[in-house]
Amino acid sequence: MRMYDIIEKKQLGNALTEEEINFFVHGFTVGKIPDYQMSALLMAIYFQGMNGVEQAALTKAMVQSGEIIDLSQISGIKVDKHSTGGVGDNVSLIAMPIVASLGVPVAKMSGRGLGHTGGTIDKLESIPGFHVEMTNKQFYDLVNKNKLAIIGQSDKLTPADKKIYSLRDVTATVSSIPLIASSIMSKKIAAGADAIVLDVKTGAGAFMKDYASSKQLAEAMVTIGKQVNKTTVAIISDMSQPLGNAIGNALEVKEAIETLKGIGPKDLTEIVIKVASEMIVLANKTTNIDIAREMVKETLENGKALDMFYLFVQSQGGDAEIIYHPDQLPQAKYTHTIYAEQSGYISELIANEIGVAAMMLGAGRVTKDSVLDLSAGILLHKKVGETVKKDEPLLTLHYNTVSNENLTSIIKKINNSIRISSEKPEMNPLIYEIIR
Ligand code: URA
């Protein structure tokens, strides 16, 4: 088999066979296929696409390139949840204890955040003492005992994806849907999930900014799931404005606790209930999504989900008392509130701009090695569709080490990302569609 022929075949728009896909994934991972040939193939895939069978074969080949986590020591159906990334997206922090409190084992492997979207582990590490360092055996034991544990993603998972992603990053091929879908799904499958709930974000703050591509991505991932026998459900949800009111690690933990207490923001609560209900169904706790929804609401109302969060934090070394004393989470030294310059309706809060502003305050990583300021971030006082009066607070910045010059440019960025109109704006749906 020759890489040249595979490139030419894809360039002409033909489907590659499983053998051909295995050949280039393996060959590139072990260094036998040079970057220039792989780049040419990635560009051919970018323009010609891949059918469902090819995408599944690519996913499987990337899974096979590294360690595959065996969760068989944990009893029950392991359902994983993945978000394609958004601003203020702390759904995992809330959905995990909810489903665990209903008896679904949650063995979560998670990465850290980069850029304006945050990582679940970073958020949890804002709880004093919380850590994810443990052996795989300790991790399995903890899930069997408590139903919920989180560990950092092994760097031995899907080395092919890592190498291919680095090349995509410098060859303008990141935005190819078959490549994104197989990249995401390979990591979920290698992490040992039996079934997967995907929260595919759409809008300004999302990886996929327009609805048509978000839907294509969701469909591609669900198809891959079917082909590899991992039931996958994708929820397409809005990310034109930040989710909930908090952006930033400790601020999002506090908001997650409020949501577990039943006093969280409406949009966040709604997405959490939807994600958790789908997870309950995939875990076979019920086949009826309406019953699942009632189960989720009940565990929120009776405090069992909050108790599970307490147990989870305590078992991973964290100070679980922050649940009752959230003021003991890291607090920023300085705050700066931005007020409305006119009365009207909030018609836009551009999610990615606000996310980047939060990152500039220290809440996100600019590069892989950046040190996070866990207390930094932004609290929104108004969301799209709400009315505001002149001089009412719109949002508050929380920060420690930002220079006056940087603060001025952050404030400018935020002012450019908020629109107030005299007309009530048309609202995007919070949940667009569920792809099964
Ligand atoms: N996230 C991933 O894991 N892979 C991609 O290709 C894009 C986003």
Tab-separated table of C-alpha atoms and ligand atoms in Angstrom:
chain	number	residue	atom	x	y	z
A	1	MET	CA	0.000	0.000	0.000
A	2	ARG	CA	1.292	3.467	-0.846
A	3	MET	CA	0.369	6.737	0.863
A	4	TYR	CA	0.519	8.457	-2.544
A	5	ASP	CA	-2.348	6.275	-3.838
A	6	ILE	CA	-4.442	6.910	-0.709
A	7	ILE	CA	-4.020	10.681	-1.088
A	8	GLU	CA	-4.961	10.515	-4.764
A	9	LYS	CA	-7.979	8.294	-4.067
A	10	LYS	CA	-9.351	10.768	-1.527
A	11	GLN	CA	-8.450	13.736	-3.719
A	12	LEU	CA	-10.736	12.229	-6.399
A	13	GLY	CA	-13.546	11.926	-3.851
A	14	ASN	CA	-13.521	8.148	-3.355
A	15	ALA	CA	-14.158	6.395	-0.059
A	16	LEU	CA	-11.128	4.865	1.664
A	17	THR	CA	-11.216	1.295	2.937
A	18	GLU	CA	-10.663	0.330	6.578
A	19	GLU	CA	-7.236	-1.115	5.612
A	20	GLU	CA	-6.196	2.145	3.980
A	21	ILE	CA	-7.337	4.157	6.996
A	22	ASN	CA	-5.507	1.830	9.416
A	23	PHE	CA	-2.422	2.097	7.198
A	24	PHE	CA	-2.146	5.880	7.327
A	25	VAL	CA	-3.178	6.281	10.983
A	26	HIS	CA	-0.659	3.701	12.131
A	27	GLY	CA	2.047	4.806	9.696
A	28	PHE	CA	1.744	8.454	10.708
A	29	THR	CA	1.663	7.680	14.451
A	30	VAL	CA	4.872	5.647	14.321
A	31	GLY	CA	6.617	8.216	12.103
A	32	LYS	CA	6.720	6.188	8.860
A	33	ILE	CA	4.481	8.613	6.983
A	34	PRO	CA	5.915	12.137	6.764
A	35	ASP	CA	4.013	15.298	7.719
A	36	TYR	CA	3.870	16.505	4.089
A	37	GLN	CA	1.956	13.421	2.917
A	38	MET	CA	-0.346	13.443	5.929
A	39	SER	CA	-1.013	17.169	5.388
A	40	ALA	CA	-1.989	16.481	1.782
A	41	LEU	CA	-4.373	13.731	2.876
A	42	LEU	CA	-5.931	15.937	5.574
A	43	MET	CA	-6.549	18.633	2.967
A	44	ALA	CA	-8.110	16.045	0.619
A	45	ILE	CA	-10.394	14.926	3.492
A	46	TYR	CA	-11.185	18.578	4.229
A	47	PHE	CA	-12.463	19.091	0.672
A	48	GLN	CA	-13.921	15.656	-0.118
A	49	GLY	CA	-15.228	14.623	3.319
A	50	MET	CA	-15.680	11.072	4.569
A	51	ASN	CA	-18.739	8.855	4.746
A	52	GLY	CA	-20.017	7.348	8.014
A	53	VAL	CA	-18.165	4.069	7.533
A	54	GLU	CA	-14.866	5.879	6.889
A	55	GLN	CA	-15.376	8.122	9.934
A	56	ALA	CA	-16.006	5.084	12.141
A	57	ALA	CA	-12.888	3.373	10.762
A	58	LEU	CA	-10.821	6.515	11.409
A	59	THR	CA	-12.197	6.725	14.951
A	60	LYS	CA	-11.404	3.060	15.647
A	61	ALA	CA	-7.895	3.394	14.226
A	62	MET	CA	-7.220	6.380	16.499
A	63	VAL	CA	-8.643	4.521	19.516
A	64	GLN	CA	-6.338	1.568	18.728
A	65	SER	CA	-3.287	3.841	18.500
A	66	GLY	CA	-2.945	4.068	22.303
A	67	GLU	CA	-4.174	2.939	25.700
A	68	ILE	CA	-7.833	1.911	25.993
A	69	ILE	CA	-9.271	2.306	29.459
A	70	ASP	CA	-11.012	-0.811	30.671
A	71	LEU	CA	-13.834	0.197	32.982
A	72	SER	CA	-15.142	-3.366	33.302
A	73	GLN	CA	-14.072	-3.365	36.969
A	74	ILE	CA	-16.825	-0.825	37.540
A	75	SER	CA	-20.262	-2.369	37.629
A	76	GLY	CA	-23.126	-0.869	35.624
A	77	ILE	CA	-23.419	1.017	32.354
A	78	LYS	CA	-20.863	3.818	32.222
A	79	VAL	CA	-22.306	6.850	30.468
A	80	ASP	CA	-19.931	9.667	29.620
A	81	LYS	CA	-20.859	13.243	28.824
A	82	HIS	CA	-18.960	15.605	26.572
A	83	SER	CA	-19.451	19.217	25.631
A	84	THR	CA	-17.890	20.638	22.491
A	85	GLY	CA	-16.990	23.599	24.694
A	86	GLY	CA	-18.531	26.890	25.593
A	87	VAL	CA	-18.359	29.922	27.853
A	88	GLY	CA	-19.610	29.443	31.417
A	89	ASP	CA	-20.309	25.786	30.668
A	90	ASN	CA	-20.260	24.051	34.053
A	91	VAL	CA	-22.941	21.488	33.154
A	92	SER	CA	-20.667	18.504	33.947
A	93	LEU	CA	-20.114	19.726	37.525
A	94	ILE	CA	-23.854	19.530	38.135
A	95	ALA	CA	-24.976	16.666	35.882
A	96	MET	CA	-22.337	14.238	37.233
A	97	PRO	CA	-23.535	14.228	40.872
A	98	ILE	CA	-27.162	14.196	39.720
A	99	VAL	CA	-26.814	10.991	37.722
A	100	ALA	CA	-24.470	9.399	40.281
A	101	SER	CA	-27.071	10.071	42.994
A	102	LEU	CA	-29.514	8.064	40.846
A	103	GLY	CA	-27.175	5.074	40.826
A	104	VAL	CA	-25.394	5.626	37.496
A	105	PRO	CA	-21.623	5.090	37.791
A	106	VAL	CA	-19.722	8.168	36.606
A	107	ALA	CA	-16.052	7.490	35.878
A	108	LYS	CA	-15.039	10.815	34.398
A	109	MET	CA	-11.774	11.416	32.601
A	110	SER	CA	-11.362	15.039	31.833
A	111	GLY	CA	-8.879	17.413	30.306
A	112	ARG	CA	-7.920	20.941	31.218
A	113	GLY	CA	-9.240	24.045	29.522
A	114	LEU	CA	-7.456	25.970	26.814
A	115	GLY	CA	-8.430	29.391	25.518
A	116	HIS	CA	-11.815	30.834	26.410
A	117	THR	CA	-13.474	27.497	27.248
A	118	GLY	CA	-12.755	26.107	30.698
A	119	GLY	CA	-11.972	22.555	31.802
A	120	THR	CA	-13.932	20.642	34.451
A	121	ILE	CA	-10.799	19.705	36.394
A	122	ASP	CA	-9.588	23.318	36.533
A	123	LYS	CA	-12.945	24.339	37.938
A	124	LEU	CA	-12.942	21.621	40.598
A	125	GLU	CA	-9.380	22.481	41.610
A	126	SER	CA	-10.622	25.836	42.812
A	127	ILE	CA	-12.049	23.868	45.766
A	128	PRO	CA	-9.287	23.918	48.399
A	129	GLY	CA	-7.575	20.505	48.573
A	130	PHE	CA	-9.419	18.907	45.636
A	131	HIS	CA	-7.118	16.788	43.491
A	132	VAL	CA	-7.318	14.270	40.661
A	133	GLU	CA	-4.010	12.492	41.262
A	134	MET	CA	-4.710	8.802	41.853
A	135	THR	CA	-3.958	5.427	40.318
A	136	ASN	CA	-6.431	3.801	37.939
A	137	LYS	CA	-7.180	1.224	40.660
A	138	GLN	CA	-8.006	3.953	43.212
A	139	PHE	CA	-10.196	5.605	40.585
A	140	TYR	CA	-12.190	2.407	39.869
A	141	ASP	CA	-12.551	1.688	43.595
A	142	LEU	CA	-13.822	5.185	44.242
A	143	VAL	CA	-16.444	4.913	41.486
A	144	ASN	CA	-17.562	1.508	42.774
A	145	LYS	CA	-17.829	2.880	46.315
A	146	ASN	CA	-19.356	6.322	45.707
A	147	LYS	CA	-20.582	6.136	42.074
A	148	LEU	CA	-18.577	9.235	41.109
A	149	ALA	CA	-14.917	10.110	40.617
A	150	ILE	CA	-12.870	12.224	38.224
A	151	ILE	CA	-9.323	11.703	37.016
A	152	GLY	CA	-7.072	13.584	34.568
A	153	GLN	CA	-7.057	12.201	31.051
A	154	SER	CA	-4.164	9.778	30.535
A	155	ASP	CA	-1.679	11.174	28.026
A	156	LYS	CA	-1.410	7.665	26.571
A	157	LEU	CA	-4.930	7.879	25.065
A	158	THR	CA	-5.239	8.319	21.273
A	159	PRO	CA	-1.670	9.419	20.400
A	160	ALA	CA	-2.725	9.364	16.730
A	161	ASP	CA	-5.325	12.055	17.441
A	162	LYS	CA	-2.746	14.206	19.229
A	163	LYS	CA	-0.326	14.005	16.305
A	164	ILE	CA	-2.994	14.533	13.666
A	165	TYR	CA	-4.545	17.427	15.615
A	166	SER	CA	-1.172	19.226	15.802
A	167	LEU	CA	-0.858	18.936	12.035
A	168	ARG	CA	-4.465	20.068	11.458
A	169	ASP	CA	-3.745	23.095	13.610
A	170	VAL	CA	-1.039	24.338	11.219
A	171	THR	CA	-2.602	23.226	7.919
A	172	ALA	CA	-6.009	24.954	8.229
A	173	THR	CA	-7.826	21.606	8.468
A	174	VAL	CA	-9.148	21.801	12.051
A	175	SER	CA	-12.654	22.708	10.914
A	176	SER	CA	-13.262	19.528	8.879
A	177	ILE	CA	-16.336	17.850	10.382
A	178	PRO	CA	-15.215	14.205	9.826
A	179	LEU	CA	-11.892	15.056	11.458
A	180	ILE	CA	-13.489	16.811	14.452
A	181	ALA	CA	-16.089	14.063	14.925
A	182	SER	CA	-13.537	11.241	14.868
A	183	SER	CA	-11.162	13.198	17.113
A	184	ILE	CA	-13.800	13.756	19.824
A	185	MET	CA	-15.338	10.289	19.597
A	186	SER	CA	-11.968	8.487	19.656
A	187	LYS	CA	-11.120	10.088	23.006
A	188	LYS	CA	-14.510	9.218	24.526
A	189	ILE	CA	-14.323	5.618	23.324
A	190	ALA	CA	-10.709	5.153	24.460
A	191	ALA	CA	-11.755	6.479	27.887
A	192	GLY	CA	-14.011	3.439	28.250
A	193	ALA	CA	-17.537	4.863	27.898
A	194	ASP	CA	-20.384	2.414	27.168
A	195	ALA	CA	-22.666	5.230	25.995
A	196	ILE	CA	-22.165	8.932	25.372
A	197	VAL	CA	-24.247	12.098	25.738
A	198	LEU	CA	-22.851	14.964	23.673
A	199	ASP	CA	-23.706	18.606	24.255
A	200	VAL	CA	-22.929	20.171	20.881
A	201	LYS	CA	-22.837	23.920	21.309
A	202	THR	CA	-23.819	26.292	18.549
A	203	GLY	CA	-23.333	30.068	18.231
A	204	ALA	CA	-20.676	32.726	18.765
A	205	GLY	CA	-19.029	31.089	21.800
A	206	ALA	CA	-18.993	27.595	20.304
A	207	PHE	CA	-16.481	25.715	18.226
A	208	MET	CA	-19.183	25.532	15.528
A	209	LYS	CA	-20.618	29.005	15.070
A	210	ASP	CA	-23.461	28.223	12.658
A	211	TYR	CA	-26.347	25.870	13.200
A	212	ALA	CA	-25.917	23.836	9.987
A	213	SER	CA	-22.343	22.831	10.857
A	214	SER	CA	-23.248	22.123	14.500
A	215	LYS	CA	-25.965	19.786	13.263
A	216	GLN	CA	-23.612	18.095	10.801
A	217	LEU	CA	-21.085	17.563	13.598
A	218	ALA	CA	-23.764	16.176	15.932
A	219	GLU	CA	-25.007	13.788	13.241
A	220	ALA	CA	-21.484	12.668	12.374
A	221	MET	CA	-20.714	11.801	16.014
A	222	VAL	CA	-24.015	9.976	16.548
A	223	THR	CA	-23.358	7.950	13.361
A	224	ILE	CA	-19.857	7.049	14.558
A	225	GLY	CA	-21.352	5.964	17.899
A	226	LYS	CA	-23.817	3.672	16.096
A	227	GLN	CA	-21.077	2.147	13.943
A	228	VAL	CA	-18.932	1.302	16.962
A	229	ASN	CA	-21.844	0.098	19.140
A	230	LYS	CA	-21.727	2.937	21.654
A	231	THR	CA	-25.159	4.511	21.862
A	232	THR	CA	-24.665	8.232	21.415
A	233	VAL	CA	-27.149	11.074	21.804
A	234	ALA	CA	-26.310	14.649	20.821
A	235	ILE	CA	-28.094	17.676	22.260
A	236	ILE	CA	-27.577	20.794	20.157
A	237	SER	CA	-27.719	23.787	22.495
A	238	ASP	CA	-27.245	27.522	22.293
A	239	MET	CA	-23.895	29.187	22.948
A	240	SER	CA	-24.549	32.596	21.428
A	241	GLN	CA	-24.450	34.035	24.964
A	242	PRO	CA	-22.633	32.505	27.981
A	243	LEU	CA	-24.476	29.715	29.794
A	244	GLY	CA	-25.669	30.640	33.286
A	245	ASN	CA	-24.320	33.776	34.951
A	246	ALA	CA	-20.786	32.811	35.991
A	247	ILE	CA	-17.623	32.575	33.881
A	248	GLY	CA	-14.448	31.560	35.694
A	249	ASN	CA	-13.398	28.605	37.793
A	250	ALA	CA	-14.393	29.338	41.428
A	251	LEU	CA	-17.339	31.460	40.261
A	252	GLU	CA	-18.653	28.502	38.233
A	253	VAL	CA	-18.207	26.096	41.160
A	254	LYS	CA	-20.272	28.436	43.334
A	255	GLU	CA	-22.937	28.608	40.623
A	256	ALA	CA	-22.883	24.793	40.257
A	257	ILE	CA	-23.540	24.451	44.004
A	258	GLU	CA	-26.414	26.944	43.790
A	259	THR	CA	-27.862	24.939	40.879
A	260	LEU	CA	-27.585	21.717	42.891
A	261	LYS	CA	-29.473	23.557	45.655
A	262	GLY	CA	-32.219	24.404	43.140
A	263	ILE	CA	-31.430	28.135	42.990
A	264	GLY	CA	-29.270	28.208	39.872
A	265	PRO	CA	-29.868	30.196	36.676
A	266	LYS	CA	-32.818	29.017	34.585
A	267	ASP	CA	-30.920	28.302	31.343
A	268	LEU	CA	-28.182	26.333	33.093
A	269	THR	CA	-30.713	24.342	35.136
A	270	GLU	CA	-32.646	23.460	31.987
A	271	ILE	CA	-29.591	22.157	30.103
A	272	VAL	CA	-28.422	20.216	33.155
A	273	ILE	CA	-31.820	18.524	33.495
A	274	LYS	CA	-31.818	17.631	29.785
A	275	VAL	CA	-28.258	16.246	29.779
A	276	ALA	CA	-28.790	14.297	33.003
A	277	SER	CA	-32.130	12.857	31.797
A	278	GLU	CA	-30.530	11.591	28.583
A	279	MET	CA	-27.723	10.018	30.655
A	280	ILE	CA	-30.279	8.277	32.903
A	281	VAL	CA	-31.994	6.769	29.857
A	282	LEU	CA	-28.697	5.623	28.280
A	283	ALA	CA	-27.786	4.019	31.607
A	284	ASN	CA	-31.042	2.025	31.372
A	285	LYS	CA	-32.475	3.416	34.605
A	286	THR	CA	-35.684	3.985	32.638
A	287	THR	CA	-36.601	3.909	28.968
A	288	ASN	CA	-38.903	6.892	29.299
A	289	ILE	CA	-37.297	10.328	28.984
A	290	ASP	CA	-40.167	12.018	30.882
A	291	ILE	CA	-39.707	9.650	33.823
A	292	ALA	CA	-35.947	10.322	33.674
A	293	ARG	CA	-36.665	14.041	33.856
A	294	GLU	CA	-38.848	13.540	36.955
A	295	MET	CA	-36.100	11.426	38.553
A	296	VAL	CA	-33.569	14.190	37.923
A	297	LYS	CA	-35.828	16.902	39.325
A	298	GLU	CA	-36.553	14.807	42.400
A	299	THR	CA	-32.881	14.174	43.216
A	300	LEU	CA	-32.276	17.917	42.916
A	301	GLU	CA	-35.258	18.739	45.129
A	302	ASN	CA	-34.591	16.157	47.845
A	303	GLY	CA	-30.926	17.186	48.190
A	304	LYS	CA	-29.467	13.812	47.170
A	305	ALA	CA	-27.545	15.313	44.227
A	306	LEU	CA	-26.018	17.916	46.557
A	307	ASP	CA	-25.100	15.191	49.080
A	308	MET	CA	-23.412	13.290	46.243
A	309	PHE	CA	-21.401	16.396	45.342
A	310	TYR	CA	-20.326	16.685	49.000
A	311	LEU	CA	-19.188	13.058	49.087
A	312	PHE	CA	-17.397	13.394	45.739
A	313	VAL	CA	-15.468	16.528	46.779
A	314	GLN	CA	-14.579	15.053	50.185
A	315	SER	CA	-13.400	11.748	48.650
A	316	GLN	CA	-10.994	13.589	46.363
A	317	GLY	CA	-9.432	15.578	49.202
A	318	GLY	CA	-11.488	18.730	48.795
A	319	ASP	CA	-12.983	20.879	51.530
A	320	ALA	CA	-16.626	19.864	51.035
A	321	GLU	CA	-17.790	22.449	53.575
A	322	ILE	CA	-17.509	25.065	50.811
A	323	ILE	CA	-20.927	23.768	49.796
A	324	TYR	CA	-22.342	25.508	52.847
A	325	HIS	CA	-19.696	28.280	52.963
A	326	PRO	CA	-19.030	29.171	49.307
A	327	ASP	CA	-17.274	32.354	50.485
A	328	GLN	CA	-14.373	30.016	51.356
A	329	LEU	CA	-13.734	29.441	47.659
A	330	PRO	CA	-10.921	31.614	46.225
A	331	GLN	CA	-12.079	35.239	46.061
A	332	ALA	CA	-10.610	37.904	43.792
A	333	LYS	CA	-9.165	40.996	45.481
A	334	TYR	CA	-10.734	43.415	43.034
A	335	THR	CA	-14.056	43.799	41.290
A	336	HIS	CA	-15.217	46.232	38.638
A	337	THR	CA	-18.867	46.557	37.672
A	338	ILE	CA	-20.007	47.708	34.244
A	339	TYR	CA	-23.305	49.642	34.178
A	340	ALA	CA	-25.842	50.091	31.394
A	341	GLU	CA	-25.422	53.310	29.448
A	342	GLN	CA	-29.044	53.232	28.294
A	343	SER	CA	-32.339	51.546	29.115
A	344	GLY	CA	-33.789	48.794	26.931
A	345	TYR	CA	-33.568	45.074	26.300
A	346	ILE	CA	-30.316	43.135	26.329
A	347	SER	CA	-30.225	41.921	22.736
A	348	GLU	CA	-26.724	40.451	22.558
A	349	LEU	CA	-24.011	39.194	24.922
A	350	ILE	CA	-21.442	37.834	22.487
A	351	ALA	CA	-20.241	34.661	24.185
A	352	ASN	CA	-16.767	34.312	22.697
A	353	GLU	CA	-15.906	37.978	23.361
A	354	ILE	CA	-16.992	37.665	26.990
A	355	GLY	CA	-15.124	34.346	27.233
A	356	VAL	CA	-11.932	35.938	25.922
A	357	ALA	CA	-12.378	38.856	28.362
A	358	ALA	CA	-12.655	36.338	31.249
A	359	MET	CA	-9.528	34.608	29.972
A	360	MET	CA	-7.683	37.952	29.919
A	361	LEU	CA	-8.710	38.473	33.553
A	362	GLY	CA	-6.854	35.205	34.325
A	363	ALA	CA	-9.731	32.692	34.254
A	364	GLY	CA	-8.495	30.840	31.144
A	365	ARG	CA	-5.230	29.665	29.621
A	366	VAL	CA	-3.705	31.674	26.806
A	367	THR	CA	-1.153	28.892	26.217
A	368	LYS	CA	-1.003	25.304	27.537
A	369	ASP	CA	1.438	26.420	30.260
A	370	SER	CA	-0.440	29.496	31.519
A	371	VAL	CA	-1.167	29.526	35.252
A	372	LEU	CA	-4.839	30.080	35.992
A	373	ASP	CA	-6.197	32.578	38.476
A	374	LEU	CA	-8.958	30.393	39.922
A	375	SER	CA	-10.817	33.326	41.494
A	376	ALA	CA	-10.894	35.471	38.327
A	377	GLY	CA	-13.856	35.763	35.996
A	378	ILE	CA	-17.087	37.540	35.200
A	379	LEU	CA	-20.526	37.495	36.814
A	380	LEU	CA	-23.406	38.470	34.561
A	381	HIS	CA	-26.312	40.347	36.159
A	382	LYS	CA	-28.411	40.393	32.988
A	383	LYS	CA	-28.990	37.923	30.146
A	384	VAL	CA	-30.321	38.300	26.610
A	385	GLY	CA	-34.023	39.183	26.549
A	386	GLU	CA	-34.038	40.846	29.989
A	387	THR	CA	-34.802	44.511	30.427
A	388	VAL	CA	-32.265	46.897	31.892
A	389	LYS	CA	-32.486	50.471	33.127
A	390	LYS	CA	-29.794	53.065	32.538
A	391	ASP	CA	-27.096	52.798	35.271
A	392	GLU	CA	-28.185	49.313	36.359
A	393	PRO	CA	-25.287	46.825	36.710
A	394	LEU	CA	-24.736	44.601	33.663
A	395	LEU	CA	-21.832	42.496	34.848
A	396	THR	CA	-18.966	42.441	37.328
A	397	LEU	CA	-15.348	41.599	36.602
A	398	HIS	CA	-13.368	39.700	39.277
A	399	TYR	CA	-9.566	39.896	39.088
A	400	ASN	CA	-6.274	40.118	40.950
A	401	THR	CA	-3.309	40.876	38.750
A	402	VAL	CA	-4.542	42.799	35.744
A	403	SER	CA	-2.722	46.039	34.861
A	404	ASN	CA	-4.754	49.240	34.418
A	405	GLU	CA	-3.934	49.209	30.729
A	406	ASN	CA	-5.193	45.628	30.285
A	407	LEU	CA	-8.270	46.353	32.372
A	408	THR	CA	-9.126	49.232	30.049
A	409	SER	CA	-8.885	46.995	26.992
A	410	ILE	CA	-10.932	44.229	28.686
A	411	ILE	CA	-13.670	46.751	29.533
A	412	LYS	CA	-13.621	48.006	25.939
A	413	LYS	CA	-13.924	44.430	24.666
A	414	ILE	CA	-16.883	43.787	26.947
A	415	ASN	CA	-18.627	47.008	26.002
A	416	ASN	CA	-18.326	45.961	22.360
A	417	SER	CA	-19.867	42.577	23.120
A	418	ILE	CA	-23.055	43.872	24.761
A	419	ARG	CA	-25.953	45.321	22.795
A	420	ILE	CA	-28.992	47.018	24.277
A	421	SER	CA	-31.962	47.627	21.986
A	422	SER	CA	-35.313	49.303	22.331
A	423	GLU	CA	-37.096	46.290	20.778
A	424	LYS	CA	-37.486	42.955	22.540
A	425	PRO	CA	-34.996	40.675	20.746
A	426	GLU	CA	-35.938	37.382	19.175
A	427	MET	CA	-34.586	34.662	21.441
A	428	ASN	CA	-32.583	31.670	20.239
A	429	PRO	CA	-33.909	28.351	21.468
A	430	LEU	CA	-31.841	27.073	24.407
A	431	ILE	CA	-32.044	23.516	23.087
A	432	TYR	CA	-32.347	23.285	19.322
A	433	GLU	CA	-32.561	19.608	18.631
A	434	ILE	CA	-31.719	16.166	19.926
A	435	ILE	CA	-29.964	13.837	17.474
A	436	ARG	CA	-30.261	10.126	18.196
B	1	URA	N1	-12.069	18.984	20.037
B	1	URA	C1	-11.409	17.826	19.797
B	1	URA	O1	-11.180	17.036	20.706
B	1	URA	N2	-11.013	17.562	18.533
B	1	URA	C2	-11.239	18.389	17.505
B	1	URA	O2	-10.865	18.087	16.397
B	1	URA	C3	-11.915	19.588	17.762
B	1	URA	C4	-12.332	19.870	19.043
